[in-house]
Tab-separated table of N, CA and C in Angstrom:
chain	number	residue	atom	x	y	z
A	14	MET	N	11.654	20.033	0.816
A	14	MET	CA	11.026	19.068	-0.041
A	14	MET	C	12.409	18.250	-1.102
A	15	THR	N	12.348	17.338	-1.248
A	15	THR	CA	13.430	16.667	-2.147
A	15	THR	C	13.463	16.343	-3.539
A	16	ARG	N	14.060	16.934	-4.160
A	16	ARG	CA	13.148	17.175	-5.884
A	16	ARG	C	13.920	15.828	-6.591
A	17	VAL	N	12.851	15.580	-7.641
A	17	VAL	CA	13.307	14.317	-8.632
A	17	VAL	C	14.052	14.827	-9.802
A	18	THR	N	15.178	14.447	-9.992
A	18	THR	CA	15.574	14.822	-11.408
A	18	THR	C	15.407	13.399	-12.678
A	19	ALA	N	14.652	13.852	-13.714
A	19	ALA	CA	14.100	12.672	-14.159
A	19	ALA	C	14.822	12.759	-15.519
A	20	GLY	N	15.362	11.283	-15.778
A	20	GLY	CA	16.403	11.143	-16.553
A	20	GLY	C	15.955	10.737	-17.748
A	21	CYS	N	15.524	11.567	-18.439
A	21	CYS	CA	15.015	11.389	-20.054
A	21	CYS	C	15.714	11.737	-21.199
A	22	GLY	N	16.014	10.896	-22.165
A	22	GLY	CA	17.021	10.977	-23.157
A	22	GLY	C	16.932	11.949	-23.891
A	23	GLY	N	17.665	12.308	-24.748
A	23	GLY	CA	17.378	13.000	-26.653
A	23	GLY	C	17.845	14.529	-25.851
A	24	SER	N	18.192	14.894	-26.980
A	24	SER	CA	18.489	16.463	-26.931
A	24	SER	C	17.882	17.218	-27.769
A	25	ILE	N	16.514	17.238	-28.290
A	25	ILE	CA	15.611	17.601	-28.538
A	25	ILE	C	14.828	18.626	-27.776
A	26	LEU	N	14.779	19.815	-28.059
A	26	LEU	CA	14.054	20.968	-26.615
A	26	LEU	C	12.797	20.528	-26.312
A	27	GLU	N	11.790	19.871	-27.216
A	27	GLU	CA	10.898	19.333	-26.828
A	27	GLU	C	10.923	18.083	-26.015
A	28	LYS	N	11.950	17.505	-26.186
A	28	LYS	CA	12.078	16.079	-25.022
A	28	LYS	C	12.161	16.918	-23.495
A	29	GLY	N	13.384	17.670	-24.041
A	29	GLY	CA	13.899	18.687	-22.499
A	29	GLY	C	12.214	19.059	-21.956
A	30	ASN	N	11.636	19.718	-22.300
A	30	ASN	CA	10.271	20.213	-22.075
A	30	ASN	C	9.294	19.233	-21.268
A	31	GLN	N	9.599	18.013	-22.090
A	31	GLN	CA	8.527	16.881	-21.568
A	31	GLN	C	9.100	16.879	-20.459
A	32	CYS	N	10.330	16.192	-20.481
A	32	CYS	CA	11.277	15.918	-19.099
A	32	CYS	C	11.280	16.653	-17.750
A	33	GLU	N	10.857	18.190	-18.178
A	33	GLU	CA	10.815	18.529	-17.185
A	33	GLU	C	9.367	18.813	-16.839
A	34	THR	N	8.924	18.082	-17.598
A	34	THR	CA	7.064	18.450	-17.086
A	34	THR	C	6.736	17.500	-16.162
A	35	PHE	N	8.010	16.302	-16.731
A	35	PHE	CA	7.201	14.661	-16.112
A	35	PHE	C	7.825	15.072	-14.976
A	36	ALA	N	9.326	15.785	-14.605
A	36	ALA	CA	9.751	15.787	-13.092
A	36	ALA	C	9.200	16.363	-12.351
A	37	PHE	N	8.361	17.616	-12.999
A	37	PHE	CA	7.267	18.192	-11.791
A	37	PHE	C	6.270	17.994	-11.719
A	38	HIS	N	5.369	17.331	-12.695
A	38	HIS	CA	4.351	16.382	-12.061
A	38	HIS	C	4.718	15.617	-11.157
A	39	LEU	N	5.809	14.478	-11.331
A	39	LEU	CA	6.446	13.405	-10.363
A	39	LEU	C	6.382	14.265	-8.807
A	40	ASN	N	7.367	15.415	-8.811
A	40	ASN	CA	7.291	15.940	-7.536
A	40	ASN	C	5.875	16.319	-6.625
A	41	LEU	N	5.184	17.066	-7.505
A	41	LEU	CA	3.717	16.910	-7.283
A	41	LEU	C	3.301	15.966	-6.262
A	42	LEU	N	3.243	14.497	-7.410
A	42	LEU	CA	2.516	13.530	-6.918
A	42	LEU	C	3.433	13.354	-5.687
A	43	LEU	N	4.838	13.068	-5.176
A	43	LEU	CA	5.141	13.164	-4.050
A	43	LEU	C	4.937	13.118	-3.151
A	44	GLU	N	4.218	14.818	-3.100
A	44	GLU	CA	3.770	15.870	-2.042
A	44	GLU	C	2.352	15.663	-1.613
A	45	VAL	N	1.710	14.387	-2.343
A	45	VAL	CA	0.270	14.057	-2.118
A	45	VAL	C	0.210	13.358	-0.784
A	46	GLU	N	-0.875	13.455	-0.104
A	46	GLU	CA	-0.890	13.023	1.438
A	46	GLU	C	-0.899	11.578	1.765
A	47	GLU	N	-1.365	10.764	0.548
A	47	GLU	CA	-1.205	9.223	0.536
A	47	GLU	C	0.355	8.631	0.070
A	48	MET	N	1.268	9.839	-0.158
A	48	MET	CA	2.553	9.094	-0.106
A	48	MET	C	3.214	9.094	0.888
A	49	LYS	N	2.604	9.488	2.082
A	49	LYS	CA	2.836	9.235	3.634
A	49	LYS	C	2.731	7.680	4.136
A	50	LYS	N	1.925	7.408	3.108
A	50	LYS	CA	1.993	5.675	3.214
A	50	LYS	C	2.829	4.736	2.976
A	51	TYR	N	3.749	5.170	2.087
A	51	TYR	CA	4.806	4.717	1.078
A	51	TYR	C	5.970	5.349	1.308
A	52	PRO	N	6.552	5.316	2.140
A	52	PRO	CA	7.588	5.992	2.645
A	52	PRO	C	8.911	5.468	1.776
A	53	PHE	N	8.994	3.789	1.856
A	53	PHE	CA	9.888	3.177	0.877
A	53	PHE	C	9.970	3.700	-0.594
A	54	THR	N	8.346	3.729	-0.650
A	54	THR	CA	8.192	4.287	-2.541
A	54	THR	C	8.945	4.625	-2.891
A	55	LYS	N	8.386	6.164	-1.795
A	55	LYS	CA	8.746	7.684	-2.239
A	55	LYS	C	10.396	7.452	-2.469
A	56	LEU	N	10.969	6.987	-1.066
A	56	LEU	CA	12.488	7.131	-1.345
A	56	LEU	C	13.143	6.345	-2.474
A	57	VAL	N	12.596	5.450	-2.828
A	57	VAL	CA	13.419	4.860	-4.034
A	57	VAL	C	12.911	6.177	-5.771
A	58	ILE	N	11.743	6.291	-5.226
A	58	ILE	CA	11.520	7.797	-6.446
A	58	ILE	C	12.741	8.825	-6.628
A	59	GLU	N	12.553	9.466	-5.503
A	59	GLU	CA	13.231	10.641	-4.818
A	59	GLU	C	15.053	10.117	-4.821
A	60	LYS	N	15.502	8.892	-5.078
A	60	LYS	CA	16.585	8.496	-5.125
A	60	LYS	C	16.883	8.147	-6.437
A	61	SER	N	16.169	8.406	-7.444
A	61	SER	CA	15.977	7.927	-8.906
A	61	SER	C	16.418	6.440	-8.980
A	62	LEU	N	15.862	5.456	-8.052
A	62	LEU	CA	16.652	3.947	-8.506
A	62	LEU	C	15.844	3.506	-9.631
A	63	THR	N	16.905	2.543	-10.972
A	63	THR	CA	16.085	2.760	-12.111
A	63	THR	C	15.168	1.153	-11.335
A	64	ARG	N	14.516	0.642	-12.465
A	64	ARG	CA	13.646	-0.398	-12.403
A	64	ARG	C	14.814	-1.878	-11.793
A	65	LYS	N	15.807	-1.892	-12.303
A	65	LYS	CA	16.774	-3.110	-11.959
A	65	LYS	C	16.918	-2.475	-10.570
A	66	GLU	N	17.861	-1.521	-10.136
A	66	GLU	CA	18.119	-1.309	-8.776
A	66	GLU	C	17.020	-1.899	-7.873
A	67	TYR	N	15.758	-1.150	-8.102
A	67	TYR	CA	14.557	-1.393	-7.391
A	67	TYR	C	14.689	-2.916	-7.279
A	68	LYS	N	14.350	-3.831	-8.225
A	68	LYS	CA	14.368	-5.416	-7.994
A	68	LYS	C	14.978	-5.879	-7.048
A	69	GLU	N	16.482	-5.501	-7.530
A	69	GLU	CA	17.612	-5.880	-6.754
A	69	GLU	C	17.318	-5.941	-4.971
A	70	THR	N	17.214	-4.365	-4.973
A	70	THR	CA	16.487	-4.155	-3.701
A	70	THR	C	15.503	-5.012	-2.824
A	71	LEU	N	14.624	-4.985	-3.547
A	71	LEU	CA	13.449	-6.146	-3.062
A	71	LEU	C	13.870	-7.555	-3.172
A	72	GLN	N	14.874	-7.967	-3.841
A	72	GLN	CA	15.228	-9.242	-3.977
A	72	GLN	C	16.329	-9.663	-2.682
A	73	LEU	N	17.013	-8.628	-2.486
A	73	LEU	CA	17.668	-8.346	-1.351
A	73	LEU	C	17.405	-8.718	0.039
A	74	LEU	N	16.002	-7.805	0.093
A	74	LEU	CA	15.096	-8.078	1.413
A	74	LEU	C	14.573	-9.513	1.453
A	75	GLU	N	14.354	-10.019	0.466
A	75	GLU	CA	13.536	-10.928	0.388
A	75	GLU	C	14.614	-12.164	0.771
A	76	ILE	N	15.546	-12.632	0.213
A	76	ILE	CA	17.209	-13.206	0.679
A	76	ILE	C	17.168	-13.075	2.139
A	77	LEU	N	17.080	-11.847	2.519
A	77	LEU	CA	17.479	-11.762	3.926
A	77	LEU	C	16.615	-11.913	4.791
A	78	ASN	N	15.173	-11.856	4.362
A	78	ASN	CA	14.270	-11.935	5.353
A	78	ASN	C	13.857	-14.010	5.367
A	79	GLU	N	14.008	-14.407	4.103
A	79	GLU	CA	14.217	-15.893	4.427
A	79	GLU	C	15.423	-16.246	5.367
A	80	ARG	N	16.885	-15.624	5.453
A	80	ARG	CA	17.907	-16.138	5.963
A	80	ARG	C	17.227	-15.674	7.758
A	81	TYR	N	16.824	-14.426	7.444
A	81	TYR	CA	16.232	-14.376	9.089
A	81	TYR	C	15.240	-15.417	9.749
A	82	GLU	N	14.520	-15.511	8.557
A	82	GLU	CA	13.207	-16.621	9.707
A	82	GLU	C	14.310	-17.930	9.436
A	83	GLU	N	15.051	-18.529	8.816
A	83	GLU	CA	15.800	-19.784	8.893
A	83	GLU	C	16.677	-19.820	10.179
A	84	ASP	N	17.288	-18.665	10.380
A	84	ASP	CA	18.234	-18.328	11.471
A	84	ASP	C	17.460	-18.207	12.992
A	85	VAL	N	16.192	-17.780	12.847
A	85	VAL	CA	15.154	-18.115	14.378
A	85	VAL	C	14.407	-18.937	14.290
A	86	ALA	N	14.456	-19.926	13.187
A	86	ALA	CA	13.996	-21.161	13.032
A	86	ALA	C	14.983	-22.416	13.859
A	87	ASN	N	16.461	-21.747	13.688
A	87	ASN	CA	17.373	-22.757	14.063
A	87	ASN	C	17.995	-22.532	15.558
A	88	GLY	N	17.264	-21.182	15.987
A	88	GLY	CA	17.770	-20.764	17.649
A	88	GLY	C	18.795	-19.506	17.239
A	89	LEU	N	19.428	-19.420	16.400
A	89	LEU	CA	19.862	-18.454	15.989
A	89	LEU	C	19.575	-17.179	16.678
A	90	MET	N	20.337	-16.667	17.701
A	90	MET	CA	20.428	-15.453	18.491
A	90	MET	C	20.880	-14.238	17.611
A	91	ASN	N	22.305	-14.176	17.323
A	91	ASN	CA	23.039	-13.266	16.388
A	91	ASN	C	23.006	-12.900	15.031
A	92	HIS	N	22.078	-12.072	14.851
A	92	HIS	CA	21.821	-11.659	13.384
A	92	HIS	C	23.137	-10.600	12.750
A	93	SER	N	23.764	-10.147	13.365
A	93	SER	CA	24.655	-9.189	12.977
A	93	SER	C	25.107	-9.446	11.565
A	94	ASN	N	25.171	-10.646	10.760
A	94	ASN	CA	25.707	-10.983	9.532
A	94	ASN	C	24.517	-10.144	8.604
A	95	LEU	N	23.415	-10.617	8.970
A	95	LEU	CA	22.261	-9.699	8.340
A	95	LEU	C	22.697	-8.265	7.965
A	96	VAL	N	22.711	-7.689	9.262
A	96	VAL	CA	22.951	-6.060	8.839
A	96	VAL	C	24.160	-5.807	7.864
A	97	ILE	N	25.110	-6.508	8.210
A	97	ILE	CA	26.293	-6.367	7.228
A	97	ILE	C	26.030	-6.223	5.992
A	98	HIS	N	25.700	-7.534	5.349
A	98	HIS	CA	24.879	-8.719	4.086
A	98	HIS	C	24.342	-7.150	3.819
A	99	PHE	N	23.248	-6.235	4.335
A	99	PHE	CA	22.029	-5.482	3.892
A	99	PHE	C	22.782	-4.254	3.941
A	100	ALA	N	23.824	-3.951	4.474
A	100	ALA	CA	24.518	-2.554	4.098
A	100	ALA	C	25.862	-2.764	2.991
A	101	GLY	N	25.965	-3.707	3.100
A	101	GLY	CA	27.113	-3.763	1.453
A	101	GLY	C	26.750	-3.913	0.134
A	102	MET	N	25.159	-5.100	0.162
A	102	MET	CA	24.401	-5.021	-1.059
A	102	MET	C	23.414	-4.157	-1.347
A	103	LEU	N	23.094	-3.123	-0.080
A	103	LEU	CA	22.116	-2.396	-0.532
A	103	LEU	C	22.216	-1.370	-1.942
A	104	CYS	N	21.340	-0.698	-2.640
A	104	CYS	CA	22.205	0.237	-3.744
A	104	CYS	C	22.493	1.341	-3.229
A	105	TYR	N	23.768	1.792	-3.625
A	105	TYR	CA	24.713	2.921	-3.177
A	105	TYR	C	23.870	4.022	-2.960
A	106	LYS	N	22.761	4.085	-3.898
A	106	LYS	CA	21.794	5.558	-4.105
A	106	LYS	C	21.021	5.822	-2.561
A	107	LEU	N	20.750	4.165	-1.569
A	107	LEU	CA	19.928	4.063	-0.640
A	107	LEU	C	20.781	4.788	0.522
A	108	PRO	N	20.340	5.726	1.404
A	108	PRO	CA	21.220	5.624	2.609
A	108	PRO	C	21.092	4.879	3.389
A	109	ILE	N	21.831	4.105	4.117
A	109	ILE	CA	21.291	2.874	5.092
A	109	ILE	C	20.467	3.124	5.958
A	110	ALA	N	20.287	3.980	6.961
A	110	ALA	CA	19.217	4.822	7.849
A	110	ALA	C	17.924	5.175	7.593
A	111	ASP	N	17.689	5.389	6.287
A	111	ASP	CA	16.803	6.273	5.529
A	111	ASP	C	16.071	4.771	4.958
A	112	ALA	N	16.781	3.993	4.121
A	112	ALA	CA	16.321	3.033	3.656
A	112	ALA	C	15.573	2.231	4.869
A	113	LEU	N	16.092	1.922	6.187
A	113	LEU	CA	15.602	1.066	7.107
A	113	LEU	C	14.227	1.727	7.747
A	114	GLU	N	14.646	3.154	8.157
A	114	GLU	CA	13.387	3.561	8.131
A	114	GLU	C	12.038	3.760	7.376
A	115	ALA	N	12.373	4.118	6.258
A	115	ALA	CA	11.251	3.790	5.147
A	115	ALA	C	10.702	2.250	5.068
A	116	LEU	N	11.449	1.585	5.253
A	116	LEU	CA	10.976	0.394	5.262
A	116	LEU	C	10.007	-0.436	6.541
A	117	ASP	N	10.477	0.457	7.025
A	117	ASP	CA	9.758	0.093	9.055
A	117	ASP	C	8.527	0.836	8.746
A	118	GLN	N	8.710	2.236	8.381
A	118	GLN	CA	7.302	2.671	7.905
A	118	GLN	C	6.153	2.118	7.394
A	119	GLN	N	6.799	1.848	6.544
A	119	GLN	CA	5.725	1.431	5.599
A	119	GLN	C	5.443	-0.345	5.736
A	120	GLY	N	6.115	-0.901	6.647
A	120	GLY	CA	5.641	-2.104	7.183
A	120	GLY	C	6.358	-3.159	6.300
A	121	LEU	N	7.366	-3.002	5.661
A	121	LEU	CA	7.764	-4.217	4.872
A	121	LEU	C	8.600	-5.224	5.539
A	122	TYR	N	8.564	-6.020	5.446
A	122	TYR	CA	9.293	-7.142	6.148
A	122	TYR	C	9.291	-6.756	7.388
A	123	PRO	N	8.282	-6.857	8.253
A	123	PRO	CA	8.702	-5.897	9.534
A	123	PRO	C	9.505	-6.378	10.804
A	124	LYS	N	9.307	-8.009	10.771
A	124	LYS	CA	10.391	-8.558	11.510
A	124	LYS	C	12.012	-8.568	11.527
A	125	LEU	N	11.970	-8.183	10.101
A	125	LEU	CA	13.650	-8.237	9.762
A	125	LEU	C	14.112	-6.769	9.698
A	126	THR	N	13.163	-6.035	9.167
A	126	THR	CA	13.547	-4.532	9.335
A	126	THR	C	13.667	-4.137	10.824
A	127	ASN	N	12.726	-4.719	11.846
A	127	ASN	CA	12.936	-4.126	13.111
A	127	ASN	C	14.507	-4.796	13.502
A	128	GLN	N	14.789	-5.996	13.294
A	128	GLN	CA	16.152	-6.316	13.637
A	128	GLN	C	17.181	-5.468	13.007
A	129	LEU	N	17.334	-5.496	11.487
A	129	LEU	CA	18.282	-4.506	11.135
A	129	LEU	C	18.209	-3.183	11.533
A	130	ILE	N	17.132	-2.908	12.135
A	130	ILE	CA	17.398	-1.304	12.531
A	130	ILE	C	17.934	-1.218	14.325
A	131	ARG	N	17.743	-2.284	14.706
A	131	ARG	CA	18.081	-2.834	16.394
A	131	ARG	C	19.881	-2.618	16.172
A	132	LEU	N	19.883	-3.600	15.007
A	132	LEU	CA	21.751	-3.932	14.745
A	132	LEU	C	22.524	-2.445	14.364
A	133	HIS	N	21.739	-2.093	13.432
A	133	HIS	CA	22.401	-1.012	13.036
A	133	HIS	C	22.515	0.029	13.699
A	134	HIS	N	21.844	0.203	14.809
A	134	HIS	CA	21.924	1.284	16.284
A	134	HIS	C	22.794	0.654	17.124
A	135	LYS	N	23.490	-0.405	17.003
A	135	LYS	CA	24.215	-0.924	18.285
A	135	LYS	C	25.603	-0.068	17.896
């Protein structure tokens, strides 16, 4: 089981206890059977991405997906630039292979994700 460490501010003992309780509850939720349907979301939580990092990751995926669809529409067959862009711009907290696997399992951007996985394993 991967443990989440919550980043709660404050130096008061009570805040520390609340933070510890929150982290415990979050870890329990991550073990709920339903979370298996959301592996990318689970990975984001486990790796403690901030809201900004999460939004930037989703924006990256949207940009790459649009670029991939344009490339396909234009008949381009070499998409290696997309995996390079993905790897270079992905949040440093997310391991590339884990992120790709989780995106695939959650069904996010399936055509793009399958292409990135194929290229990443070359």
